[in-house]
Amino acid sequence: MNAIELNSVTKRYDGFQLDKVSFTLPRGAILGLVGENGAGKSTTIKLIMNAIRRDGGAIRVLGEDNTSEAFRAVKEDIGIVLDEAYFPEVLNAVQVGAVMKQTYRRWDNNVYQNHLKLLDIPQKKVFREFSRGMKMKLALAVALSHQPKLLILDEATSGLDPMVRDEILTLFNNFTRNEEHSILLSSHIVSDLEKVCDYIAFLHEGKLVLCEEKDRLLEEYAIVKTSQSVLDQLSADTIISTKSGPYGVEALVKRERAPHGMQTEFTTLETIILFLAKGGDRA
Amino acid sequence: MKGLLLKDFYTLLKQLKLYLVFIIILSVIPSMNLTSIGIVYAAMLPITVIAFDERSKWDQLAVMMPYTRSDLVFSKFLVGYIGVAVTCFIALGIQTVIGAITGQGFTTEQVLAVILTSFAGLILLAINLPFMFWLGVERGRIVFMVLIAGTIFLGMMSADSAKQIIEQNTITPWILLLISAASAAIINVASVLISYRVYQKKSV
């Protein structure tokens, strides 16, 4: 069974449309939802959690239609961390724990206390005085303390220093050691996604450009640095996107379609995303 | 629901400590107007909570937790009901104690006045909350101020005639109590239903 299934999900706003987005997060995997600010990542997460009404398509989370009555019970199995949506600022970590104990049936205060210690979160300091890093760490401690099967994290690592980001990414890896556990992680920091994700879904201007296994993506695409005249000889379905510079042309190509003997370079996820998003003279 | 009420209690904790002192002082001073202020303040507590929630965007998070939108709405009404009820009991309790110490009996009118003011507070809460859910606290507060001004104006206009009606025994205090209770109940049921509807459609 898949942790999340989106099928042709559409949401229309004035000036923006999330357009027939379909992807699947298999159980036990981490899927990175990548895209620039305003690409539709947060909208997708709100739709998955049925926080906003969709205009079309279907969504199943942990096997349940997310508009069904049964989805309320499914929410017990979902740990959620949102960008810039927090607990009321006058609460401290102990009070947040007490509130969550009354919110989630399987709340485990020992696990919560361990996470507070592990992540060095002060117990009595009010939330208002927390740094962004501490806020995200507290939200993560909460998300992990009610025995969730699925974590949904919206920009959980953005704006954090590399040390904190690394700590959080380690937690994600530990979480998915259990085969039943899955993570949907939205971010525009592609390097973070590259470190932990099994699958990458790339949203661009409300459309899903790709959703593939990360390793396959890195194998499938390559960079070619050459002259325009050499590129012109390649077939259109070989070249994904090109970028002209003062020293020649760089192109993102399908590795298996590149002519034998042509020198290709391994690429990074970030480069692939950049080429797909804005690098194209030809896309 | 317990989680939401606990969250609201923690959110209001600082204000509640001050409020407790405030309401005790108001209750000791033998003036119905001061007790009324305490009751109106209690009816406004949900607005304070909503303001804190808006600032932290708590609702965005809460709708993704195992709560329904109806839970989020009704918990705010409950905060108001609990606030008004506690204030009413404290005011009555303190006036009873003062009555026992001074040897002056606690008149039916005094009890009635506190209870009627509580019903007025509940009606005010019921009129106010749908606007808060619809417009948010910033714009909803403006509506609230207009409501307060209107209520005071109507109160001043009708106080004498109400007194006359009671004095002439055309309506007994108990009937007045019954009418007030029924009005508060009906308006609150309608308000909760309207608020549910408003909040269901709201994009949090």
mmCIF file of C-alpha atoms in Angstrom, chain B residues 13-158:
data_model
loop_
_atom_site.group_PDB
_atom_site.id
_atom_site.type_symbol
_atom_site.label_atom_id
_atom_site.label_comp_id
_atom_site.label_asym_id
_atom_site.label_seq_id
_atom_site.Cartn_x
_atom_site.Cartn_y
_atom_site.Cartn_z
ATOM 1 C CA LEU B 13 -3.029 31.962 31.561
ATOM 2 C CA LYS B 14 -1.287 35.304 32.044
ATOM 3 C CA GLN B 15 -4.483 37.298 31.424
ATOM 4 C CA LEU B 16 -6.519 34.943 33.615
ATOM 5 C CA LYS B 17 -4.322 35.613 36.646
ATOM 6 C CA LEU B 18 -4.847 39.365 36.259
ATOM 7 C CA TYR B 19 -8.494 38.815 35.432
ATOM 8 C CA LEU B 20 -9.069 36.826 38.613
ATOM 9 C CA VAL B 21 -7.749 39.716 40.717
ATOM 10 C CA PHE B 22 -9.802 42.140 38.609
ATOM 11 C CA ILE B 23 -13.074 40.227 38.984
ATOM 12 C CA ILE B 24 -12.583 39.736 42.747
ATOM 13 C CA ILE B 25 -12.061 43.469 43.176
ATOM 14 C CA LEU B 26 -15.093 44.248 40.994
ATOM 15 C CA SER B 27 -17.241 41.776 42.899
ATOM 16 C CA VAL B 28 -16.292 43.258 46.278
ATOM 17 C CA ILE B 29 -17.389 46.728 45.167
ATOM 18 C CA PRO B 30 -21.182 46.673 45.458
ATOM 19 C CA SER B 31 -21.978 47.883 41.963
ATOM 20 C CA MET B 32 -23.732 45.901 39.320
ATOM 21 C CA ASN B 33 -22.103 47.966 36.574
ATOM 22 C CA LEU B 34 -18.657 46.755 37.642
ATOM 23 C CA THR B 35 -19.734 43.119 37.720
ATOM 24 C CA SER B 36 -21.143 43.643 34.221
ATOM 25 C CA ILE B 37 -17.719 44.799 33.028
ATOM 26 C CA GLY B 38 -16.225 41.552 34.349
ATOM 27 C CA ILE B 39 -18.837 39.462 32.574
ATOM 28 C CA VAL B 40 -18.407 41.323 29.275
ATOM 29 C CA TYR B 41 -14.626 40.868 29.602
ATOM 30 C CA ALA B 42 -15.163 37.115 30.090
ATOM 31 C CA ALA B 43 -17.334 37.021 26.962
ATOM 32 C CA MET B 44 -14.418 38.592 25.078
ATOM 33 C CA LEU B 45 -11.866 35.942 26.117
ATOM 34 C CA PRO B 46 -12.408 33.863 22.944
ATOM 35 C CA ILE B 47 -11.428 36.901 20.859
ATOM 36 C CA THR B 48 -8.110 37.125 22.699
ATOM 37 C CA VAL B 49 -7.519 33.433 21.989
ATOM 38 C CA ILE B 50 -8.401 33.845 18.310
ATOM 39 C CA ALA B 51 -5.969 36.794 18.099
ATOM 40 C CA PHE B 52 -3.140 34.636 19.484
ATOM 41 C CA ASP B 53 -4.108 31.796 17.127
ATOM 42 C CA GLU B 54 -4.086 34.123 14.121
ATOM 43 C CA ARG B 55 -0.668 35.502 15.012
ATOM 44 C CA SER B 56 0.902 32.035 15.148
ATOM 45 C CA LYS B 57 -1.255 30.642 12.291
ATOM 46 C CA TRP B 58 -2.266 27.896 14.711
ATOM 47 C CA ASP B 59 -5.430 27.061 12.742
ATOM 48 C CA GLN B 60 -3.379 25.977 9.723
ATOM 49 C CA LEU B 61 -1.685 23.413 11.937
ATOM 50 C CA ALA B 62 -4.767 22.454 13.936
ATOM 51 C CA VAL B 63 -6.887 21.534 10.895
ATOM 52 C CA MET B 64 -4.211 18.985 10.019
ATOM 53 C CA MET B 65 -4.377 17.428 13.504
ATOM 54 C CA PRO B 66 -7.118 14.999 14.554
ATOM 55 C CA TYR B 67 -9.596 17.850 15.029
ATOM 56 C CA THR B 68 -12.573 18.790 12.911
ATOM 57 C CA ARG B 69 -13.269 22.380 11.943
ATOM 58 C CA SER B 70 -16.354 22.138 14.141
ATOM 59 C CA ASP B 71 -14.100 21.303 17.121
ATOM 60 C CA LEU B 72 -12.022 24.408 16.436
ATOM 61 C CA VAL B 73 -15.140 26.591 16.314
ATOM 62 C CA PHE B 74 -16.988 25.105 19.282
ATOM 63 C CA SER B 75 -13.917 25.233 21.540
ATOM 64 C CA LYS B 76 -13.985 29.038 21.229
ATOM 65 C CA PHE B 77 -17.634 29.145 22.283
ATOM 66 C CA LEU B 78 -16.777 26.875 25.227
ATOM 67 C CA VAL B 79 -14.019 29.241 26.329
ATOM 68 C CA GLY B 80 -16.612 32.042 26.413
ATOM 69 C CA TYR B 81 -19.191 29.920 28.232
ATOM 70 C CA ILE B 82 -16.687 28.781 30.848
ATOM 71 C CA GLY B 83 -15.414 32.350 31.286
ATOM 72 C CA VAL B 84 -18.892 33.815 31.764
ATOM 73 C CA ALA B 85 -19.989 30.977 34.088
ATOM 74 C CA VAL B 86 -16.879 31.237 36.283
ATOM 75 C CA THR B 87 -17.230 35.035 36.472
ATOM 76 C CA CYS B 88 -20.891 34.701 37.374
ATOM 77 C CA PHE B 89 -20.114 32.192 40.159
ATOM 78 C CA ILE B 90 -17.241 34.264 41.519
ATOM 79 C CA ALA B 91 -19.418 37.420 41.567
ATOM 80 C CA LEU B 92 -22.289 35.602 43.290
ATOM 81 C CA GLY B 93 -19.941 33.778 45.672
ATOM 82 C CA ILE B 94 -18.165 36.924 46.783
ATOM 83 C CA GLN B 95 -21.406 38.853 47.210
ATOM 84 C CA THR B 96 -22.781 35.969 49.304
ATOM 85 C CA VAL B 97 -19.706 36.020 51.539
ATOM 86 C CA ILE B 98 -19.912 39.817 51.899
ATOM 87 C CA GLY B 99 -23.623 39.472 52.688
ATOM 88 C CA ALA B 100 -22.844 36.895 55.387
ATOM 89 C CA ILE B 101 -20.141 39.093 56.947
ATOM 90 C CA THR B 102 -22.172 42.306 56.928
ATOM 91 C CA GLY B 103 -25.337 40.499 57.957
ATOM 92 C CA GLN B 104 -27.205 41.953 55.025
ATOM 93 C CA GLY B 105 -29.142 39.366 53.090
ATOM 94 C CA PHE B 106 -28.517 38.695 49.461
ATOM 95 C CA THR B 107 -31.549 40.022 47.575
ATOM 96 C CA THR B 108 -33.217 38.144 44.747
ATOM 97 C CA GLU B 109 -32.737 41.225 42.566
ATOM 98 C CA GLN B 110 -28.969 41.041 43.078
ATOM 99 C CA VAL B 111 -28.814 37.381 42.069
ATOM 100 C CA LEU B 112 -31.129 38.028 39.167
ATOM 101 C CA ALA B 113 -29.074 40.978 37.991
ATOM 102 C CA VAL B 114 -25.857 38.924 37.892
ATOM 103 C CA ILE B 115 -27.546 36.055 36.046
ATOM 104 C CA LEU B 116 -29.268 38.385 33.572
ATOM 105 C CA THR B 117 -25.973 40.133 32.887
ATOM 106 C CA SER B 118 -24.409 36.716 32.259
ATOM 107 C CA PHE B 119 -27.087 35.924 29.696
ATOM 108 C CA ALA B 120 -26.451 39.317 28.082
ATOM 109 C CA GLY B 121 -22.734 38.418 27.981
ATOM 110 C CA LEU B 122 -23.556 35.111 26.279
ATOM 111 C CA ILE B 123 -25.730 36.888 23.714
ATOM 112 C CA LEU B 124 -22.933 39.365 23.038
ATOM 113 C CA LEU B 125 -20.510 36.454 22.591
ATOM 114 C CA ALA B 126 -22.925 34.725 20.213
ATOM 115 C CA ILE B 127 -23.351 37.826 18.066
ATOM 116 C CA ASN B 128 -19.649 38.543 18.066
ATOM 117 C CA LEU B 129 -17.987 35.198 17.301
ATOM 118 C CA PRO B 130 -19.335 34.567 13.781
ATOM 119 C CA PHE B 131 -17.869 37.944 12.757
ATOM 120 C CA MET B 132 -14.499 36.938 14.254
ATOM 121 C CA PHE B 133 -14.497 33.664 12.319
ATOM 122 C CA TRP B 134 -15.609 35.436 9.168
ATOM 123 C CA LEU B 135 -13.545 38.626 9.219
ATOM 124 C CA GLY B 136 -10.680 37.766 11.570
ATOM 125 C CA VAL B 137 -9.923 39.573 14.805
ATOM 126 C CA GLU B 138 -8.678 42.853 13.344
ATOM 127 C CA ARG B 139 -11.824 43.635 11.369
ATOM 128 C CA GLY B 140 -14.073 41.627 13.684
ATOM 129 C CA ARG B 141 -13.068 43.876 16.609
ATOM 130 C CA ILE B 142 -14.467 46.894 14.784
ATOM 131 C CA VAL B 143 -17.792 45.069 14.467
ATOM 132 C CA PHE B 144 -17.526 44.212 18.171
ATOM 133 C CA MET B 145 -17.005 47.861 19.159
ATOM 134 C CA VAL B 146 -20.055 48.864 17.125
ATOM 135 C CA LEU B 147 -22.026 46.097 18.852
ATOM 136 C CA ILE B 148 -20.918 47.238 22.300
ATOM 137 C CA ALA B 149 -21.859 50.843 21.524
ATOM 138 C CA GLY B 150 -25.220 49.705 20.177
ATOM 139 C CA THR B 151 -25.874 47.477 23.194
ATOM 140 C CA ILE B 152 -25.040 50.249 25.653
ATOM 141 C CA PHE B 153 -27.273 52.668 23.743
ATOM 142 C CA LEU B 154 -30.172 50.209 23.648
ATOM 143 C CA GLY B 155 -29.591 49.334 27.307
ATOM 144 C CA MET B 156 -29.766 52.988 28.312
ATOM 145 C CA MET B 157 -32.871 53.517 26.197
ATOM 146 C CA SER B 158 -34.704 50.491 27.537
#
